[in-house]
CSV table of C-alpha atoms and ligand atoms in Angstrom, one decimal:
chain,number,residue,atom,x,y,z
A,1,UNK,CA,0.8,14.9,21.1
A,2,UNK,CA,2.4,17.3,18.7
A,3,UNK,CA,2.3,16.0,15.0
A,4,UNK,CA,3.9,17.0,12.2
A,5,UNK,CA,2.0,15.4,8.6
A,6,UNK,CA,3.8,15.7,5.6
A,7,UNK,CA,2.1,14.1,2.5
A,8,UNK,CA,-2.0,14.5,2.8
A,9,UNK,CA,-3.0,13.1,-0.3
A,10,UNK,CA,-5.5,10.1,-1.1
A,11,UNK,CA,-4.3,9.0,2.2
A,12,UNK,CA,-2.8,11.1,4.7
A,13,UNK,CA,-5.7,13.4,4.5
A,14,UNK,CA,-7.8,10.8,6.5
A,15,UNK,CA,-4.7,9.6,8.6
A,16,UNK,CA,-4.3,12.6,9.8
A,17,UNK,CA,-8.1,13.7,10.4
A,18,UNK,CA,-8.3,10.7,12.6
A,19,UNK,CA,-5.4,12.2,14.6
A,20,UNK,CA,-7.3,15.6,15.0
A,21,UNK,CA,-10.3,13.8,15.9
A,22,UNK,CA,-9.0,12.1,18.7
A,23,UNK,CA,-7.1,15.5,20.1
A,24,UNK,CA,-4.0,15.8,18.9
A,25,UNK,CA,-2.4,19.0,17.7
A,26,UNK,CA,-1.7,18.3,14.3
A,27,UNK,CA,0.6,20.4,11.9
A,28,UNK,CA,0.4,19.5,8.2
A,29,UNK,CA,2.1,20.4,4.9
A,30,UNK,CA,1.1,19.2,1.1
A,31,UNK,CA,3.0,20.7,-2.1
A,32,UNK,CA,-0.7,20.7,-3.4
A,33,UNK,CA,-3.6,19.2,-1.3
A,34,UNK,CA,-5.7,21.1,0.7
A,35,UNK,CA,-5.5,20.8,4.7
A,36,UNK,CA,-8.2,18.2,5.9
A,37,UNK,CA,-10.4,20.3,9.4
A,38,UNK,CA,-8.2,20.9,12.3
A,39,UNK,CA,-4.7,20.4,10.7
A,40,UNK,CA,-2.9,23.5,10.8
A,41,UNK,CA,-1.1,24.6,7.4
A,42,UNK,CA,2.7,25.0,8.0
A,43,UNK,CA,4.3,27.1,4.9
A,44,UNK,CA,7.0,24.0,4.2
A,45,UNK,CA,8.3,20.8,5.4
A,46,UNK,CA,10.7,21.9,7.7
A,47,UNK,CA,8.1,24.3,9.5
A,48,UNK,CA,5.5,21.4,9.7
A,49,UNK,CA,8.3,19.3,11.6
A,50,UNK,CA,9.4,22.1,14.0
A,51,UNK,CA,8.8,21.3,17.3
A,52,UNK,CA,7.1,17.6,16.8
A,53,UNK,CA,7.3,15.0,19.0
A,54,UNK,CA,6.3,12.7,15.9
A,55,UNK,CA,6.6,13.7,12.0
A,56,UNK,CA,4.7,11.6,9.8
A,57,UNK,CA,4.9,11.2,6.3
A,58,UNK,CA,2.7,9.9,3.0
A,59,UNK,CA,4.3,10.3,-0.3
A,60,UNK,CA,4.4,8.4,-3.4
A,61,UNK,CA,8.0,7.2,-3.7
A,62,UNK,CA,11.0,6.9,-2.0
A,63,UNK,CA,12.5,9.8,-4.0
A,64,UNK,CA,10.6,12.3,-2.6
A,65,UNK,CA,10.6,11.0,0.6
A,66,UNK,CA,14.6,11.7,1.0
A,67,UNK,CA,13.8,14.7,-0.2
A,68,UNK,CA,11.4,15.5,2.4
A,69,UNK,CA,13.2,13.6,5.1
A,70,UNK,CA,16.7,15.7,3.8
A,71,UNK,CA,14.4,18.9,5.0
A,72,UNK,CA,12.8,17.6,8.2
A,73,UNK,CA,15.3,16.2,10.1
A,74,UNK,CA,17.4,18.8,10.8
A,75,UNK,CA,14.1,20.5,11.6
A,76,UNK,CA,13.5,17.9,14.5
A,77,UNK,CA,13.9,18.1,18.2
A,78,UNK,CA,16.7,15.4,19.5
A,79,UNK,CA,14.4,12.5,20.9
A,80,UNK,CA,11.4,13.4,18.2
A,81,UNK,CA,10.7,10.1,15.4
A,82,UNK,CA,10.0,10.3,12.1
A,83,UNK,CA,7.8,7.8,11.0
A,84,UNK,CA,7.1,7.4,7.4
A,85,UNK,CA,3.5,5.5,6.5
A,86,UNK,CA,4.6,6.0,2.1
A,87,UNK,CA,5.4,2.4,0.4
A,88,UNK,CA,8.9,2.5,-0.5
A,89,UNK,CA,11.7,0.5,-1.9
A,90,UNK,CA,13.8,-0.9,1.0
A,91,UNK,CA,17.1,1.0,0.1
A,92,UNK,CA,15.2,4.5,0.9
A,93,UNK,CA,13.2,3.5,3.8
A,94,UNK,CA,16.7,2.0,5.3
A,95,UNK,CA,18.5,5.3,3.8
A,96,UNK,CA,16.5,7.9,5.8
A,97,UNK,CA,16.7,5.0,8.8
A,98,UNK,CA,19.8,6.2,9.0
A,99,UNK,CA,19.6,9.8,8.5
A,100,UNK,CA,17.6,10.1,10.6
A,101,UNK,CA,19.2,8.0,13.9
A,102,UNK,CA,22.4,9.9,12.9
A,103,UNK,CA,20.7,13.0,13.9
A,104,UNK,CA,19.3,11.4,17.2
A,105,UNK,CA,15.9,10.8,16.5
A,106,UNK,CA,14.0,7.5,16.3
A,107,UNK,CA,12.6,6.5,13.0
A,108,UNK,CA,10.2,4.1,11.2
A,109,UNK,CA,9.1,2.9,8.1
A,110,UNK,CA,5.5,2.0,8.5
A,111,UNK,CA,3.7,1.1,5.2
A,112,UNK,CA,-0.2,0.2,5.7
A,113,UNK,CA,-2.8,-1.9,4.4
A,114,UNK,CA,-6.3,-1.0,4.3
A,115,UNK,CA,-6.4,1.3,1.6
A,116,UNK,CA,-8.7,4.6,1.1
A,117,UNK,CA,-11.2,3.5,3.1
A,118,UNK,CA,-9.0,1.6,5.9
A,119,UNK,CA,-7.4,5.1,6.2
A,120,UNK,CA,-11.0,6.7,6.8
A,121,UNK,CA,-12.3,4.0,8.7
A,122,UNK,CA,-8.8,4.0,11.2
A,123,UNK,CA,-8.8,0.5,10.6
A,124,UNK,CA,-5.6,0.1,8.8
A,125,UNK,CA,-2.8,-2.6,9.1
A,126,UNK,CA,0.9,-1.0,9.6
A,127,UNK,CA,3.6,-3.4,9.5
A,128,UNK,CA,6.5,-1.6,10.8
A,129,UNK,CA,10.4,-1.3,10.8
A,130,UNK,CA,12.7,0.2,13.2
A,131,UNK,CA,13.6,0.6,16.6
A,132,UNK,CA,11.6,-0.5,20.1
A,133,UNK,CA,11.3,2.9,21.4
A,134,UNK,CA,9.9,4.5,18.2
A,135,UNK,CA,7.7,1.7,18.4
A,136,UNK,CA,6.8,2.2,21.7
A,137,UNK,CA,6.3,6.3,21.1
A,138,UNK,CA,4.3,6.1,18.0
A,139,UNK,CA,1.9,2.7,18.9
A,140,UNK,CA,-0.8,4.8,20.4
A,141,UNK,CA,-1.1,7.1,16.6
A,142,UNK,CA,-1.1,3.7,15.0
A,143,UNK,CA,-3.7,2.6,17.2
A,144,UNK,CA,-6.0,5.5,16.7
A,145,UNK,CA,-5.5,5.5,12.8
A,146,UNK,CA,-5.3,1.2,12.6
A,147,UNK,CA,-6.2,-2.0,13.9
A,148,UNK,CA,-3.1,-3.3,13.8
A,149,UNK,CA,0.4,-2.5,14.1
A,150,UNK,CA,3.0,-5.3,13.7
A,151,UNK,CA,6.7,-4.4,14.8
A,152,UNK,CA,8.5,-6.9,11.9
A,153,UNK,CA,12.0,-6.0,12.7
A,154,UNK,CA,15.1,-3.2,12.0
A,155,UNK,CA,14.7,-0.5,9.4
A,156,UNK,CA,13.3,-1.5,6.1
A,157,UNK,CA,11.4,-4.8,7.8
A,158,UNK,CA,7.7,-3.4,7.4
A,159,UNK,CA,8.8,-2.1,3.9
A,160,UNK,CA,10.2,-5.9,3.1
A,161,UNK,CA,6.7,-7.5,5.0
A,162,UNK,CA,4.4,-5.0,2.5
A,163,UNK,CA,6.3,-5.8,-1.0
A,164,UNK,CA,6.3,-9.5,0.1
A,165,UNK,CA,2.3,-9.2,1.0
A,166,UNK,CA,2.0,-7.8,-1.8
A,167,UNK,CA,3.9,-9.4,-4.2
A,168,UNK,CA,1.7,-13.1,-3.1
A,169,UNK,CA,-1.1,-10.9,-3.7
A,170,UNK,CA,-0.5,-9.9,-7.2
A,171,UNK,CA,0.5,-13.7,-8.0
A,172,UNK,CA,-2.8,-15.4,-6.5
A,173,UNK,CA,-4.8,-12.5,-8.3
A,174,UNK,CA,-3.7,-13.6,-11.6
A,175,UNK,CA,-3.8,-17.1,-10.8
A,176,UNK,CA,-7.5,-16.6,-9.8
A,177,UNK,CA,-8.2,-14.8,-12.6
A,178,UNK,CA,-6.4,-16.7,-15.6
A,179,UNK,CA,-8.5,-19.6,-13.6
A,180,UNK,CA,-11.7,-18.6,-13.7
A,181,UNK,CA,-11.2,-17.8,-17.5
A,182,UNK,CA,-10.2,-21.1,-18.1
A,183,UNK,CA,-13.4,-22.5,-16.1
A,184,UNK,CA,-15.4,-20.4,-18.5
A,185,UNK,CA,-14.2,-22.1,-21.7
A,186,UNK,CA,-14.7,-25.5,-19.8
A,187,UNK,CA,-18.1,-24.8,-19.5
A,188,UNK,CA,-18.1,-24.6,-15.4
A,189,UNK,CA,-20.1,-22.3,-14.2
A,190,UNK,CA,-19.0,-19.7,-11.9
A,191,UNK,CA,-20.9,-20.2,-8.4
A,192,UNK,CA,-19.9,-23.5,-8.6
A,193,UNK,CA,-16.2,-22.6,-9.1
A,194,UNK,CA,-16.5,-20.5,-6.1
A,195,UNK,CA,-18.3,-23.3,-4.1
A,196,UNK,CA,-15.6,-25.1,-4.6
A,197,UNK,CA,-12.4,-23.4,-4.7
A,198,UNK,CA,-13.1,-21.2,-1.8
A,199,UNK,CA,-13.4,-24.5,0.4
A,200,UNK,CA,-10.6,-26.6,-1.5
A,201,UNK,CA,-6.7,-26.6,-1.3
A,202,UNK,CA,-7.1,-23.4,-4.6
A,203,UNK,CA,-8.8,-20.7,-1.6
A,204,UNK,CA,-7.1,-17.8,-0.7
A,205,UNK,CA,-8.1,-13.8,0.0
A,206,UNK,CA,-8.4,-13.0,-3.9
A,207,UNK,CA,-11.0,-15.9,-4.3
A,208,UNK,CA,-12.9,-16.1,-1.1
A,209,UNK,CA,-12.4,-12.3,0.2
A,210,UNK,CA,-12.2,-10.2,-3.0
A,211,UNK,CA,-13.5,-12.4,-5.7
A,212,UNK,CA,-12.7,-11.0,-9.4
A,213,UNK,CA,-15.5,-12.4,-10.9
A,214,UNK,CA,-19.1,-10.4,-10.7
A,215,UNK,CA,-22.2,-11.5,-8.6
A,216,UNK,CA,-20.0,-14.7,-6.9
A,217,UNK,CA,-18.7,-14.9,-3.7
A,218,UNK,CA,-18.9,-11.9,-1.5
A,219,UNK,CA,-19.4,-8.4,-2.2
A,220,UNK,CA,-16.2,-6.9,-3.8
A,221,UNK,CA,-15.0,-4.0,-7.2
A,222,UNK,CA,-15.8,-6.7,-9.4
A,223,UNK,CA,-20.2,-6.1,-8.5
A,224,UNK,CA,-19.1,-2.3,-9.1
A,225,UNK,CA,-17.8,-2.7,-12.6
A,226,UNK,CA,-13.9,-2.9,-11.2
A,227,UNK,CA,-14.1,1.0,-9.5
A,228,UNK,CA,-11.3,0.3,-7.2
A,229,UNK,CA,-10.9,-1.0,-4.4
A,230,UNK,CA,-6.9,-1.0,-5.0
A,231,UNK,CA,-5.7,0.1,-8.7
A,232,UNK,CA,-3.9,-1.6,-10.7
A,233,UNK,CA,-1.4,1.1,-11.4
A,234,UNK,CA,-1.0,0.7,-7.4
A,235,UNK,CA,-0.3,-2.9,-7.4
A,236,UNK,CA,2.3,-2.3,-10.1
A,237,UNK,CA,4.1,-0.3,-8.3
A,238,UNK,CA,4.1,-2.7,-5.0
A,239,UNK,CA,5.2,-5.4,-7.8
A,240,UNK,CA,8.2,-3.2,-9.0
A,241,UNK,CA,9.1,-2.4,-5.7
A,242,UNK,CA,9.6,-6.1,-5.1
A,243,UNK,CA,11.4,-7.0,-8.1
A,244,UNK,CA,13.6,-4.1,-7.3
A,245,UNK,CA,14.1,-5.5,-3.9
A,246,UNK,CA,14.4,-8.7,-5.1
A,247,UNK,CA,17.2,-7.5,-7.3
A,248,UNK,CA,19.3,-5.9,-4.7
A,249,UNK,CA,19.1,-9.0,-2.2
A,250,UNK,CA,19.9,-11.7,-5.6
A,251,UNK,CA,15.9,-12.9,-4.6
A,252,UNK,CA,15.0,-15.7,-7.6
A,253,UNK,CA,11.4,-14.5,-7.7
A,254,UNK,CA,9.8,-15.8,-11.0
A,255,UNK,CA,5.7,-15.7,-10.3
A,256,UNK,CA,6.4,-11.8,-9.0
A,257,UNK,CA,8.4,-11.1,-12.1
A,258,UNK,CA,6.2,-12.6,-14.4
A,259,UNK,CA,3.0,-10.9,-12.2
A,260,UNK,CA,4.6,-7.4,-12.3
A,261,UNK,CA,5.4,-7.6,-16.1
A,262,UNK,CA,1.5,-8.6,-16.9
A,263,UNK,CA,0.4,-5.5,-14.6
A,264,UNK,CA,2.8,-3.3,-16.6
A,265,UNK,CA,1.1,-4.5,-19.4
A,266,UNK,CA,-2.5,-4.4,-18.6
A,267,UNK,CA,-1.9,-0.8,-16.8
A,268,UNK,CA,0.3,1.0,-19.6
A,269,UNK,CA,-1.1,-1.0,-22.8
A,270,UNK,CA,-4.6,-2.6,-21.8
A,271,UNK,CA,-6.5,0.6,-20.4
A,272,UNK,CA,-6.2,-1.2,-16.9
A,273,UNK,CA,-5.0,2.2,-15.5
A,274,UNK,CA,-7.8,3.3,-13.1
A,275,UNK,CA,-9.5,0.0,-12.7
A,276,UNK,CA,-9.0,-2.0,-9.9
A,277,UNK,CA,-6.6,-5.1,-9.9
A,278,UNK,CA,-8.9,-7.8,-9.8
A,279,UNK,CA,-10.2,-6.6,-13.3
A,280,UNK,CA,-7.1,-9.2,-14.8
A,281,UNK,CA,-10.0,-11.9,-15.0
A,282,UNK,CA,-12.0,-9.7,-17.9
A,283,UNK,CA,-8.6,-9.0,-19.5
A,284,UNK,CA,-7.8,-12.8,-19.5
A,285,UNK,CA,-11.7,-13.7,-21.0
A,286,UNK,CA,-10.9,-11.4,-24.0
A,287,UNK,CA,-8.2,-13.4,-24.8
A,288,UNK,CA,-7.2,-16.8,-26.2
A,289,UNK,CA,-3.9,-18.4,-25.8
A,290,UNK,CA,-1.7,-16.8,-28.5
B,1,NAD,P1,-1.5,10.7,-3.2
B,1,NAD,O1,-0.8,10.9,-4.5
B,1,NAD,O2,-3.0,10.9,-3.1
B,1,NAD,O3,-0.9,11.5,-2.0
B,1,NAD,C1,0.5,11.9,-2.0
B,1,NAD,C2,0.6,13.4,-1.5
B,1,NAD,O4,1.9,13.8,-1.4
B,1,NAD,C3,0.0,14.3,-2.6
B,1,NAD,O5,-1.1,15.1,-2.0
B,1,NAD,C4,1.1,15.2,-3.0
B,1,NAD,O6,0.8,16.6,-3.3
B,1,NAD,C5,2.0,15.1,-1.8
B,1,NAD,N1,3.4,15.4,-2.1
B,1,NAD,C6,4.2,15.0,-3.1
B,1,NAD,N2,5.5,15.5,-3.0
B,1,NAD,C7,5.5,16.2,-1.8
B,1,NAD,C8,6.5,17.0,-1.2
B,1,NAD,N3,7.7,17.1,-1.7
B,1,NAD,N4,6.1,17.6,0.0
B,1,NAD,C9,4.9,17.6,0.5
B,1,NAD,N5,3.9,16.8,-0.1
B,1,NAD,C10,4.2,16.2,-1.3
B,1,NAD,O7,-1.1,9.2,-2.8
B,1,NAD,P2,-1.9,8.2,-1.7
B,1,NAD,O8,-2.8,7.4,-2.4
B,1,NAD,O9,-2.3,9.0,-0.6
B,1,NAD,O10,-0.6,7.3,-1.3
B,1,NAD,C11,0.4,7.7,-0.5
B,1,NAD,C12,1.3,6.5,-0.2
B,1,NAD,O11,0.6,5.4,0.4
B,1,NAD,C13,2.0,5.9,-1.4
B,1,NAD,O12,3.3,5.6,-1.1
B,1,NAD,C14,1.1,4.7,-1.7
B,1,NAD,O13,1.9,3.7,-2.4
B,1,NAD,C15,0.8,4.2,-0.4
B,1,NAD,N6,-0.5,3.5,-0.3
B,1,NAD,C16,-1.6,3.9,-0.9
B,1,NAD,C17,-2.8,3.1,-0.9
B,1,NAD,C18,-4.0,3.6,-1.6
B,1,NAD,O14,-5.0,2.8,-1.7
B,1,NAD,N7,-4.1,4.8,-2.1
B,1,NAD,C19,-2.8,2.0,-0.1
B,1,NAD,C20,-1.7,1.6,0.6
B,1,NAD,C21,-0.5,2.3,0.5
């Protein structure tokens, strides 16, 4: 197939070597990142998206991605889809939707999970909005650079799946954390809090799958000094991306308010930039109650 990749950062670098790698003719443009091997540089967006049965895209914000999509879709050929793999807030993912079906072509929004190393690996999760037959067209890339793919609805749906995902995420995190601070001052020891949380009604992915606190459970950032794994500064965004959503649909979402204002915190006060989320449980064993 003929791809146009827009957006080969931290990300789309790997996405799209995975696409080279398994034959297709990939055409890629970056305001600043250099071309992974095999992806031909195009001199702008527009050029990258010429011709393309599929244009892909993997920017930070919703911004610049109606930016991008403002110069790629008139750039398209009539039947082409533009699928965008960036995590953006609803509004923009349903905005370019739009766009982009007005000008006859299918479209997507197709945020992942996985990560860095779900992207190099092919092994990330998209959960994806939009129509059947843009589905349809773009399954096999999402099967070469994931494991799964789940078609959640119209446009905006896999944005809304992500920021809800996410926004549980941040909550439990905390939750985990702020407990297994308090377990510390009640003299419990750590394994045993595992043991038994991880097996009782408190278990969930940050506990038994990514576990925040060092040398329990299994290996996660926490036995590498919190390196991410997934930033903080990345799960503040997801966090303000739901409030924002939240907002917009009159959502009363209390733990994900209260979740994304510690983040800000801990990220723009607390030198949690850089470090990965589950480092909240050093950041709450620091502190005492007032
Ligand atoms: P990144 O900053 O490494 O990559 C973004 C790339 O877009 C950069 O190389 C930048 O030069 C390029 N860019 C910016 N404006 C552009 C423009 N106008 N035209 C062309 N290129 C432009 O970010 P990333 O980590 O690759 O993340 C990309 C998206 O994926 C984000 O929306 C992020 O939230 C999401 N995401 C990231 C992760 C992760 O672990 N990094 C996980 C899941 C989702």
């Amino acid at each position: 197939m003929k791809i146009g990749f827009i957006g080969l950062g931290n990300m789309g670098a790997p996405m799209a070597a995975n696409l080279v790698k398994a034959g297709h003719e990939v055409t890629g443009f970056d305001l600043a990142a250099p071309m992974p091997e095999g992806v031909a540089r195009a001199a702008n967006a527009a050029q990258a998206a010429a011709g393309a049965e599929v244009v892909i895209t993997m920017l930070p914000n919703g911004n610049i991605l109606r930016a991008v999509a403002g110069e790629v879709i008139p750039a398209m050929a009539p039947g082409a889809a533009l699928c965008d793999c960036s995590t953006v807030d609803v509004e923009s993912a349903r905005a370019v939707a739009e766009q982009a079906q007005g000008a006859g072509l299918g479209a997507l929004d197709a945020p992942v999970s996985g990560g860095v190393g779900g992207a190099a690996a092919g092994s990330l999760t998209f959960m994806v909005g939009g129509g059947e037959e843009a589905f349809a067209k773009v399954k096999p890339l999402f099967e070469i650079m994931g494991q799964k793919a789940v078609h959640c609805g119209g446009p905006g749906a896999g944005q809304a799946a992500k920021i809800c995902n996410n926004m549980i995420l941040g909550v439990t995190m905390i939750a985990t954390c702020e407990a297994f601070a308090l377990a510390d001052k009640l003299g419990l020891d750590r394994a045993r809090m595992f043991d038994v949380v991880s097996t009782s009604s408190g278990y969930s992915w940050s506990m038994n799958a990514y576990c925040p606190a060092p040398g329990v459970g299994p290996k996660s950032p926490a036995d590498n000094d919190y390196t991410p794994g997934f930033a903080a500064e990345l799960m503040l965004k997801d966090l303000r991306l739901s409030q924002q959503a939240a907002e917009a649909a009159d959502a009363d979402t209390p733990m994900g308010q209260l979740a994304a204002a510690l983040y800000a915190r801990f990220v723009e006060e607390e030198g949690g930039e850089g470090r990965d989320f589950s480092a909240m449980l050093p950041r709450f064993e620091k502190r005492g109650r007032g």
